[in-house]
Coordinates of C-alpha atoms in Angstrom, one line a residue:
Chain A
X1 CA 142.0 106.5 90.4
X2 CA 140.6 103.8 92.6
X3 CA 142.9 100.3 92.4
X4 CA 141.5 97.2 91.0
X5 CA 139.3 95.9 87.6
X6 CA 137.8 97.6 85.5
X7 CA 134.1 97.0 87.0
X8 CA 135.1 98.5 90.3
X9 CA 136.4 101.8 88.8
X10 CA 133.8 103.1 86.3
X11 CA 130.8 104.9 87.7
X12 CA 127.8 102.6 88.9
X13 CA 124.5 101.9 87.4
X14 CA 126.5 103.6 83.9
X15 CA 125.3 106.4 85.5
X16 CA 127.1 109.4 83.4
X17 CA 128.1 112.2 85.8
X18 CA 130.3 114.9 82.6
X19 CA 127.1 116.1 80.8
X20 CA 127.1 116.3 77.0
X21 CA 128.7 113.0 76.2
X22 CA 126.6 112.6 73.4
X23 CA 128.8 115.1 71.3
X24 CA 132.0 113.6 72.4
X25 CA 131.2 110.2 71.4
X26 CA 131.0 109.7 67.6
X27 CA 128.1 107.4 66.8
X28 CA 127.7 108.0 62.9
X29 CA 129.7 104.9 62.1
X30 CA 126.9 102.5 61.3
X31 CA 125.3 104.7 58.7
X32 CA 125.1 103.3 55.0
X33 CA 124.0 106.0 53.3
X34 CA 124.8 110.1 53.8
X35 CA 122.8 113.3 53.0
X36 CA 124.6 115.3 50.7
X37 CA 123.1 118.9 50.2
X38 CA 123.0 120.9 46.6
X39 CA 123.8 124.3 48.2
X40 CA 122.4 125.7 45.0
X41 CA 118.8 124.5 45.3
X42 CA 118.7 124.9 48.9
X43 CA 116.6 127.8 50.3
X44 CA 117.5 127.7 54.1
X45 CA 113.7 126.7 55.6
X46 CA 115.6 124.6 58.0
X47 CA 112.7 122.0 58.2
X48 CA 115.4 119.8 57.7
X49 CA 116.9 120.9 61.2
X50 CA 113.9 120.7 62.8
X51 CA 112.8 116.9 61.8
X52 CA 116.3 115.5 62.1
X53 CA 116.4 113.3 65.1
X54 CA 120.2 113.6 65.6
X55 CA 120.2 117.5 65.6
X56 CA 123.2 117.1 62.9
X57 CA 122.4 120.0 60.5
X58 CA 125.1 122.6 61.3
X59 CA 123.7 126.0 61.1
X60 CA 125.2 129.4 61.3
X61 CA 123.4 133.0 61.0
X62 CA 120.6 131.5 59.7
X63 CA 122.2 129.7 57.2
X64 CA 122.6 125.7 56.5
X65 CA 126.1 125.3 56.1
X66 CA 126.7 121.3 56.5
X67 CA 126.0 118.4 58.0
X68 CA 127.8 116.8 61.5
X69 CA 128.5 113.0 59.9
X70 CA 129.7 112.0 63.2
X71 CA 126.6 112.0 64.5
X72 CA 124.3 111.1 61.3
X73 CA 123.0 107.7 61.3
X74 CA 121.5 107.8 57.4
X75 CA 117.9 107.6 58.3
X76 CA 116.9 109.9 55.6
X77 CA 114.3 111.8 57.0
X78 CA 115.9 115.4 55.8
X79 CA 115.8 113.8 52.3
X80 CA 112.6 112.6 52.2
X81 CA 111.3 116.4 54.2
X82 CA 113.6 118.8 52.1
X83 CA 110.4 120.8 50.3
X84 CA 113.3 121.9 47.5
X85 CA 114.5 118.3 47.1
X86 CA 118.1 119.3 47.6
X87 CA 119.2 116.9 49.8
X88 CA 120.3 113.6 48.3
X89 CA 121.2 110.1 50.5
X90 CA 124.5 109.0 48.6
X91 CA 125.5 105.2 49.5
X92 CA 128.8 105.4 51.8
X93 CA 130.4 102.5 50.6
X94 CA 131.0 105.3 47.2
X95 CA 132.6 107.5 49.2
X96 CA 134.7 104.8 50.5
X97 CA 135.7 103.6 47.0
X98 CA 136.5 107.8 46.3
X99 CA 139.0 107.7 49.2
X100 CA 140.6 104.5 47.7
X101 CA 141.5 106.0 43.9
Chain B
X1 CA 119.3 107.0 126.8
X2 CA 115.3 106.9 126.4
X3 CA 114.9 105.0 122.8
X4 CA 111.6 105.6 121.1
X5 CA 110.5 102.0 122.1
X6 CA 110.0 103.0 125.8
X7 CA 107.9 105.8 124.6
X8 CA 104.3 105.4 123.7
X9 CA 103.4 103.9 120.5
X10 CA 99.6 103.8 119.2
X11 CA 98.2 100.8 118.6
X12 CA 95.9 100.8 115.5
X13 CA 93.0 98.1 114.2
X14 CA 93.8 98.2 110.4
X15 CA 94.3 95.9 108.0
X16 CA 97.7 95.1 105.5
X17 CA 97.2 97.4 103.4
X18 CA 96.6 100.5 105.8
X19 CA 99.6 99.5 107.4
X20 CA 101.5 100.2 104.5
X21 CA 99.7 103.1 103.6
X22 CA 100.2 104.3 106.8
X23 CA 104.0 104.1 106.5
X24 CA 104.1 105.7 103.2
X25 CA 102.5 108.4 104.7
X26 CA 105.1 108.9 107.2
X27 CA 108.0 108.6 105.1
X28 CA 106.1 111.3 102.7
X29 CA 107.7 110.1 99.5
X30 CA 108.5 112.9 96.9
X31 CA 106.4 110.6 94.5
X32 CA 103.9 108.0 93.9
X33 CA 102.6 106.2 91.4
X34 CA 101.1 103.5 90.8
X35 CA 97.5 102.0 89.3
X36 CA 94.8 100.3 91.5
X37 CA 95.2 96.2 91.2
X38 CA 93.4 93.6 93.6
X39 CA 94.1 93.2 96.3
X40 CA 97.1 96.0 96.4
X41 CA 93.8 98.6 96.5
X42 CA 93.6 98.9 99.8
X43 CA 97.2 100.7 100.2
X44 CA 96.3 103.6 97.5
X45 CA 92.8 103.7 98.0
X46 CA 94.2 104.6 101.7
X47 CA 97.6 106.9 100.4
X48 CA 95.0 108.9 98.0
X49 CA 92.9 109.9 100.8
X50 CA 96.4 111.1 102.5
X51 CA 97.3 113.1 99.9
X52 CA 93.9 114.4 99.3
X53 CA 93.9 115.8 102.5
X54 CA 96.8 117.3 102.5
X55 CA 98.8 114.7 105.5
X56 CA 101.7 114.1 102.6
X57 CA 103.6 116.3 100.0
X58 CA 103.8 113.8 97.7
X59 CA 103.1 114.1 94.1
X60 CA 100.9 111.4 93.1
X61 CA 100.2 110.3 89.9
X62 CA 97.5 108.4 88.4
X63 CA 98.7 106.6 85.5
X64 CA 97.3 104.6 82.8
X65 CA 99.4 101.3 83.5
X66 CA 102.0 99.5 85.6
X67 CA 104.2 100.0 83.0
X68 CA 103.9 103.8 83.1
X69 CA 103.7 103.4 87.5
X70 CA 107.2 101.8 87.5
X71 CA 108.5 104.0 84.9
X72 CA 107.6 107.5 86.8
X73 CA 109.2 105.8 89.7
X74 CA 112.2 105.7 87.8
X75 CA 111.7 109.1 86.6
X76 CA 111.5 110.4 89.8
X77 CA 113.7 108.5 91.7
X78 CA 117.0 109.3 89.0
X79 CA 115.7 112.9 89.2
X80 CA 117.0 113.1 92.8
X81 CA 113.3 112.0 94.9
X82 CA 112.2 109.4 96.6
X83 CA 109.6 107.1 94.8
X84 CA 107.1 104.4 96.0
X85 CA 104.7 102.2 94.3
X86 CA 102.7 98.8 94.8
X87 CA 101.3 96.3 92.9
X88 CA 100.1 93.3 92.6
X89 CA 100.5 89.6 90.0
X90 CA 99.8 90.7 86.4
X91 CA 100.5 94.4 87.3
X92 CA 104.2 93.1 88.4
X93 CA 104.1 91.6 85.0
X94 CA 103.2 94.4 83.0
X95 CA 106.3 96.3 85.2
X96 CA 108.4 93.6 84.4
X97 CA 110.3 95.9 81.2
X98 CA 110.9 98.3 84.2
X99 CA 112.0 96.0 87.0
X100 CA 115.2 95.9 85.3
X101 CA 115.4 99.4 84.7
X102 CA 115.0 100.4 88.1
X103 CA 117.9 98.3 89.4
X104 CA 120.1 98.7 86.6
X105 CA 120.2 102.4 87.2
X106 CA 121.0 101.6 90.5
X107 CA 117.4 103.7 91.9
X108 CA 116.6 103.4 95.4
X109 CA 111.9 102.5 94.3
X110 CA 110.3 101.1 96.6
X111 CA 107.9 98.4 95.5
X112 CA 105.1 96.9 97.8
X113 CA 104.3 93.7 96.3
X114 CA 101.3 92.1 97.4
X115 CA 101.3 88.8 95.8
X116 CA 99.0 87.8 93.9
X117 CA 98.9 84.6 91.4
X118 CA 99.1 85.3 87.5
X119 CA 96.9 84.8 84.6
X120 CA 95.9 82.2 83.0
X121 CA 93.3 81.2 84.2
X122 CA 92.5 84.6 86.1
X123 CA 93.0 84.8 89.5
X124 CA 93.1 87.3 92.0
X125 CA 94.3 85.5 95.0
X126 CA 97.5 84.6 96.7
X127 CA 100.4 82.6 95.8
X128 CA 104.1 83.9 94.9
X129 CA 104.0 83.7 91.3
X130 CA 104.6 87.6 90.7
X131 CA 107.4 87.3 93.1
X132 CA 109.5 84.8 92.0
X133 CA 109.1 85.7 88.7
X134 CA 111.0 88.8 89.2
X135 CA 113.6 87.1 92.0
X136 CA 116.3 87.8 89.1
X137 CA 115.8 91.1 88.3
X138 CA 117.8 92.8 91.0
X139 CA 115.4 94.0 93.2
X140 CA 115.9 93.4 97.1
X141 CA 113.2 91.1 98.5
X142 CA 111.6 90.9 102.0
X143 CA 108.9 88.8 102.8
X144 CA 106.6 89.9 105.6
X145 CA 104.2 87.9 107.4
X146 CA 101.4 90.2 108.8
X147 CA 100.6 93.9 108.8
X148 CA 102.7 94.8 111.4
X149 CA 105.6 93.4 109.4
X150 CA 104.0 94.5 106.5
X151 CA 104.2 98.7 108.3
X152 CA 107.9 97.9 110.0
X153 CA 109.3 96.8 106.8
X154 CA 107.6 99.2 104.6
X155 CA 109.8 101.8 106.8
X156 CA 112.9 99.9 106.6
X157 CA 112.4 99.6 103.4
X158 CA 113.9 102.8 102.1
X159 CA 117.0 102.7 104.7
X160 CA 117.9 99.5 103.0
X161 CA 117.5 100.7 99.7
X162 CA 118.6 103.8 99.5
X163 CA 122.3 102.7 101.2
X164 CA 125.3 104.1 99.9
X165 CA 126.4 100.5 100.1
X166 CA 123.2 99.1 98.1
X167 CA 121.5 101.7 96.0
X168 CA 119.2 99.2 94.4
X169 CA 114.8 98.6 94.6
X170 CA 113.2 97.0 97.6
X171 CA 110.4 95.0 97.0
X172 CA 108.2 94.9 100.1
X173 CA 106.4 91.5 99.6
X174 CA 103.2 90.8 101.4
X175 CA 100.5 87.8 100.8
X176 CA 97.3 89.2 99.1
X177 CA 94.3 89.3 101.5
X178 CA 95.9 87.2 104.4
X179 CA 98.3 90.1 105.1
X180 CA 97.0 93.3 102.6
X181 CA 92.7 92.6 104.1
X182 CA 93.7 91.4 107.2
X183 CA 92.9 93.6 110.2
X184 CA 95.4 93.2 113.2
X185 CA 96.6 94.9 115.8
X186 CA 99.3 97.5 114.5
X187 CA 101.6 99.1 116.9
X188 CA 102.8 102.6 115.0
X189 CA 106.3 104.9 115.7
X190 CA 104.9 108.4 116.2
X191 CA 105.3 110.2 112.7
X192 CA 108.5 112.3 114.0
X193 CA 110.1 108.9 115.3
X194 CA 109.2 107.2 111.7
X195 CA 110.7 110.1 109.8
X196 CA 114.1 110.6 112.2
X197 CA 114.1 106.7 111.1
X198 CA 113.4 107.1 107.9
X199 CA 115.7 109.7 107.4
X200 CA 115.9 112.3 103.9
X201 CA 117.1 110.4 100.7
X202 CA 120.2 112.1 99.8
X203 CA 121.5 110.6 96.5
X204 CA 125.0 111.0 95.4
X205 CA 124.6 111.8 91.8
X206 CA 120.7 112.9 90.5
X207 CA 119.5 113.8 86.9
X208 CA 118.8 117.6 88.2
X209 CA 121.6 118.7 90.4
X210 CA 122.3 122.1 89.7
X211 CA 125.2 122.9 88.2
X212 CA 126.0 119.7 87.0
X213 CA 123.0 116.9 86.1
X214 CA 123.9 113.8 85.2
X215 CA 122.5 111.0 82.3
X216 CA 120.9 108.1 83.5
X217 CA 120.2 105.0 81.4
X218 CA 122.5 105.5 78.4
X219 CA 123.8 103.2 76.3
X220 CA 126.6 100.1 77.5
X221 CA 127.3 97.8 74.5
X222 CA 129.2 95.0 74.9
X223 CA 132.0 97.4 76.7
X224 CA 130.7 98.0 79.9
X225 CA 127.6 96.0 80.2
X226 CA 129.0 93.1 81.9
X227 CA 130.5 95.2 84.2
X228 CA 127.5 97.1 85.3
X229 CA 126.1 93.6 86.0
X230 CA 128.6 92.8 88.0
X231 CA 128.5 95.7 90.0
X232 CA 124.7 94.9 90.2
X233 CA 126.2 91.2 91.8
X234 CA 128.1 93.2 94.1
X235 CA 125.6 95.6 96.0
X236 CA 122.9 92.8 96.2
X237 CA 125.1 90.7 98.3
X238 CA 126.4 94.2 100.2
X239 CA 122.7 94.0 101.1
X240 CA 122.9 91.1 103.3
X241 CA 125.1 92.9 105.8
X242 CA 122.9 96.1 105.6
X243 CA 119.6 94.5 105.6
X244 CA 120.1 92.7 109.3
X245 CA 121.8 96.0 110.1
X246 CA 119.0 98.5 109.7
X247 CA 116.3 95.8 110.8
X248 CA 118.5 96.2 114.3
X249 CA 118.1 100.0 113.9
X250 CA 115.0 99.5 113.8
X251 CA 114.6 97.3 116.8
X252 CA 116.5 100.1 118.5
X253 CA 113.4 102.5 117.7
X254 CA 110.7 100.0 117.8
X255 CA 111.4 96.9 120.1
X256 CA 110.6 95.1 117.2
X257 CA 113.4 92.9 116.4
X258 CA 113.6 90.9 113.0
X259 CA 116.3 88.4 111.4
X260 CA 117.0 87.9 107.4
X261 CA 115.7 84.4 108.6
X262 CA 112.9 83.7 111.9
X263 CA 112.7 80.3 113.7
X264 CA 110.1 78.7 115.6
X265 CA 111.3 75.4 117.4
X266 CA 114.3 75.2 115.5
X267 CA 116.9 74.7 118.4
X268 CA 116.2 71.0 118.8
X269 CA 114.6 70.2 115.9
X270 CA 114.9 67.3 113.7
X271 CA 112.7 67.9 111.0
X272 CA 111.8 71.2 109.5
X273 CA 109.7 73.3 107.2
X274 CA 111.1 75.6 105.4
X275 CA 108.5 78.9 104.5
X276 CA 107.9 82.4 102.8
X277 CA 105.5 84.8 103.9
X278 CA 102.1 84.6 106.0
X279 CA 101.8 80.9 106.0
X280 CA 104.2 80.7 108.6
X281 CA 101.2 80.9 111.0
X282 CA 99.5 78.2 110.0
X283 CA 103.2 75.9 109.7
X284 CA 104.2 77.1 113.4
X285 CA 100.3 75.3 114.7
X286 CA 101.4 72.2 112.5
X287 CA 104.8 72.5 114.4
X288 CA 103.3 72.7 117.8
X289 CA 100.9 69.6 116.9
X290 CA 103.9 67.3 115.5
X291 CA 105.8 67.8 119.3
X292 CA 102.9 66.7 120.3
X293 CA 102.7 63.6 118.5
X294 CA 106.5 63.9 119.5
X295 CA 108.2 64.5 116.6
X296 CA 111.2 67.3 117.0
X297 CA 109.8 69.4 114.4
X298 CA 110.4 73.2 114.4
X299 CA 110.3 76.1 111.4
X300 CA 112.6 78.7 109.4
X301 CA 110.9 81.0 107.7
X302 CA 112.6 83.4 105.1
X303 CA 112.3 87.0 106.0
X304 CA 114.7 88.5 102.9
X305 CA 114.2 85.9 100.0
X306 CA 117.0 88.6 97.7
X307 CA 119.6 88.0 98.4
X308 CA 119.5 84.7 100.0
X309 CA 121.0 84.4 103.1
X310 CA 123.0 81.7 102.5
X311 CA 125.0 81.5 106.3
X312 CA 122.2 82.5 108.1
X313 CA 119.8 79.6 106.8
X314 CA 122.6 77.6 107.5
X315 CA 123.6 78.4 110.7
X316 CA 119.3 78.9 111.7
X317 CA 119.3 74.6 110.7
X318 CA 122.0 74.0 112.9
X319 CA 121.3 69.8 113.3
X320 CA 118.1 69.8 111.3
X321 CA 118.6 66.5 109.6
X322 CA 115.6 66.6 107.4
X323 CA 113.9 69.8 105.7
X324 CA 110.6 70.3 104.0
X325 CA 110.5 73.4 101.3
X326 CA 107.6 75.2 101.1
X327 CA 107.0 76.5 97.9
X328 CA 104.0 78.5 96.7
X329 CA 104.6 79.1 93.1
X330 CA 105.6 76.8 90.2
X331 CA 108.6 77.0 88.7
X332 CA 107.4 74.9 85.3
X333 CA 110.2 72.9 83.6
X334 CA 113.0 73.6 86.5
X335 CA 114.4 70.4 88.4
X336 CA 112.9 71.9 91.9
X337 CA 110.5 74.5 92.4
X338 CA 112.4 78.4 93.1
X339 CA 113.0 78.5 97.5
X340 CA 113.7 74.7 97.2
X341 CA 116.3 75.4 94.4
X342 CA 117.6 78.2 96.8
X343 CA 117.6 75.7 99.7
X344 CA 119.3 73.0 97.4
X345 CA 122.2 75.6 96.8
X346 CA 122.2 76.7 100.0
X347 CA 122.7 73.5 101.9
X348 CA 125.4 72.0 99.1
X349 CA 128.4 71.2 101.0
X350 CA 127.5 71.0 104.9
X351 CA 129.0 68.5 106.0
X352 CA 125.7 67.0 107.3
X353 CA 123.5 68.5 104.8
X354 CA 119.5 67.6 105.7
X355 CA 117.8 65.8 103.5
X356 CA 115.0 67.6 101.5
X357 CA 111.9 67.5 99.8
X358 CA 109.8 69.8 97.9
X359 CA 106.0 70.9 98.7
X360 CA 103.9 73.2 96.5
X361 CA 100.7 74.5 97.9
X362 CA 98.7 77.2 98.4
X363 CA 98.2 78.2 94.3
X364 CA 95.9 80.8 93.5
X365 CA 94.3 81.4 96.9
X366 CA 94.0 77.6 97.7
X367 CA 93.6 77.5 101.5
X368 CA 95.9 75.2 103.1
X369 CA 95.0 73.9 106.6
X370 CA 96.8 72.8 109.5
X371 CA 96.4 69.0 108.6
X372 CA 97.9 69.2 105.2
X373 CA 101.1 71.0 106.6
X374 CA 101.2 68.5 109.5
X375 CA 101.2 65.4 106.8
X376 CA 104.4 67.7 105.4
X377 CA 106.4 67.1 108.5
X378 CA 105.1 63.7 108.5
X379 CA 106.8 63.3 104.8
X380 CA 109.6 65.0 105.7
X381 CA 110.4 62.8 109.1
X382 CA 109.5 59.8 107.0
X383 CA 112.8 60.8 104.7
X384 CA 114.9 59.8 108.0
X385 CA 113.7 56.5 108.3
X386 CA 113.8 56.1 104.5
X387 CA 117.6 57.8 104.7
X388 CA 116.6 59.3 101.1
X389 CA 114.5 62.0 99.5
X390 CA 111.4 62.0 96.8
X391 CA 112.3 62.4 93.1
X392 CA 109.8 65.2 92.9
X393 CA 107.7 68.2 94.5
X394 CA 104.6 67.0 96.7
X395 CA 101.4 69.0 95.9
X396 CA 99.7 70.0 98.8
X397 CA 96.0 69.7 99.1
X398 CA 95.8 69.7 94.9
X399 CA 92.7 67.3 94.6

């Protein structure tokens, strides 16, 4: 580790050298509103996956299984794309007030 | 040892602009781009032909703005090639997004800047109102004087730049039409002595290494930012030490030897003008007609204008006792005008500081003769007998 501040140590020009940062660091903390899915209306066209910006729909064999919220910002676009209107943008601050009872 | 400047170099007829082209072709860039301004046309009017004909690998690419010029260079340069572009006044300012970009990345462009005064009212000719408008945005910034120093440093250029120590842009700054139109006499390195000079551009870290890559120009909140910035502060001063150093590798190939800062008549000098660029000429004939007249008069002119070299100006004035700052750009509002603010700074704390004064001339192509530099040094001796300096800038030749 080289000696002195901070500035002289990290890499220059913020120049990142480990590739896929992006998925370490957790940038879903400014959202105010979440998707949440009704499994049971949901037919697995997966436009959803394809128009979100973030790449946060989880998928596996074919199937929509969740959604990555460290890494949704809320925007909405799978809501307002879902063709089967399953998918349904829930404020945050009620899942904060869930945690708190 | 036999050095490349005791073997034969050509001598070419070309103007500014082909000089510059002519180096670009030499140093073969992975990529150019850039779009056709006045009066930068000449140097990709001439590069096109190059690559047309097959003399250069590069890719070029015709874009469909500065913006989009400045940004491939930044695409190309972070994906591991070298990159070259040049502009001119209002293209600089539709780059200016990018300027920042390029240097905050840290990416070795190099930018050949043939000033050129900006709109409004539209103008295509010369003064330095495209340069120092981008002085703060991290860029390196030499100032040649003709088309031979317009070729030489065009070469240099990259070394400087592209230093493990520096690793930011160069901005190669030449005066529209006196140096990009003027035909001189050019003396050229052979093309295998230019590229041993030149050298490959070997970055440390690029966006398609394989096996690893790397992400260039993510985010820095308020985290890391500031330090970035100061890092920035930190290789534009290393600069200083590598600039003087590769111009002397160069005079090693060449027998051209140049200095962050050039004097004419300085070593006795009382009085002094103080100069970017190609006016220079014109200031050492008002020199040599002040001795005349008998007043000590001699010149500095500014070769690298970013960063400012602070000890060499100083040490270059030795007992100057009076200086006269050329400037030819406005800086509107500020309480001096952008080199005499640099000269200000500069001189604060000699011991004998000179007294100074401001001159603005030369605006938007406005030809400045001998006479009206001549009544400069006469203003600036005048601050002697005086013993004090003008509240404000003196407007050279404005009618």
């Amino acid at each position: 580790m080289p000696e002195g501040p901070v500035w002289k140590q990290i890499p220059e020009g913020g120049i990142e050298i480990l590739p896929g940062s992006t998925d370490r660091i957790r940038t879903g903390a400014w959202r105010t509103e979440r998707p949440v899915i009704d499994f049971s209306k949901c037919t697995h066209c997966m436009i959803c996956w394809v128009d979100c910006p973030d790449a946060c729909f989880e998928v596996s064999e074919e199937q929509l299984t969740g959604v990555d919220l460290h890494h949704c910002k809320g925007c909405g676009i799978c809501a307002s794309v879902c063709p089967a209107k399953c998918i349904e943008m829930i404020p945050e601050a009620s899942f904060a007030e869930a945690a708190q009872k | 040892m036999t050095t490349i400047a005791q073997t034969a170099q050509q001598s070419l007829a070309i103007n500014g602009g082909e000089s510059v082209a002519y180096a670009m072709r030499q140093t073969d860039p992975e990529v150019v781009a850039a779009y056709p301004i006045t009066p930068q046309t000449f140097i990709i009017e001439k590069f096109s032909e190059y690559v047309a004909d097959g003399l250069v690998n590069t890719e070029y690419i015709n874009v469909e703005s500065e913006h989009a010029a400045l940004s491939a260079c930044v695409g190309a340069s972070a994906a591991g090639g070298r990159a070259a572009t040049a502009t001119s006044g209002p293209g600089l300012a539709l780059m200016f997004e990018i300027l920042g970009v390029t240097s905050g990345m840290r990416l070795p462009v190099v930018m050949h800047l043939c000033s050129r005064a900006l709109s409004a009212p539209i103008n295509i000719l010369c003064d330095h109102s495209d340069a120092m408008a981008m002085r703060d945005q991290g860029w390196v910034m030499m100032f040649g004087a003709d088309p031979q120093e317009a070729y030489d440093q065009a070469l240099v250029a990259h070394t400087i730049a592209e230093h493990a120590q520096v690793k930011l842009p160069f901005a190669n700054v030449l005066d529209g039409f006196t140096v990009t139109h003027s035909v001189e006499r050019v003396d050229v390195l052979p093309d295998h002595a230019a590229k041993a000079f030149v050298g490959e551009y070997e970055p440390e870290v690029w966006a398609l290494q394989p096996g690893g890559g790397a992400t260039f120009g993510g985010l820095d909140a308020s985290d890391f930012y500031f330090e970035h910035k100061r890092q920035q502060a930190e290789a534009i001063s290393n600069a200083l030490s590598v600039a003087q150093m590769q111009l002397d590798a160069f005079a090693d190939v060449s027998g051209r030897q140049y200095s962050l800062v050039e004097t004419y008549m300085l070593d006795d000098a009382d009085v002094a003008l103080i100069v970017l660029g190609s006016s220079e000429g014109m200031v050492r004939a008002a020199v040599n007609d002040a001795r005349k007249d008998g007043i000590r008069a001699g010149m500095l002119r500014v070769r690298l204008y970013r960063p400012f070299p602070v000890e060499q100006v100083r040490a270059a004035l030795g007992s100057v006792r009076a200086i006269g700052v050329l400037d030819r750009a406005i800086s509107f509002g500020a309480p001096g005008n952008s080199l005499f603010q640099d000269m200000h700074t500069a001189t604060h704390g000699m011991s004998d500081r000179p007294f100074s004064a401001g001159f603005v001339y030369g605006l938007g192509g406005r030809s400045t003769p001998k006479q009206e530099f001549r009544d400069a040094i006469r203003r600036v001796a005048d601050m002697l007998d005086r013993e004090s300096e003008p509240d404000g800038p003196v407007y050279l030749g404005l009618h």
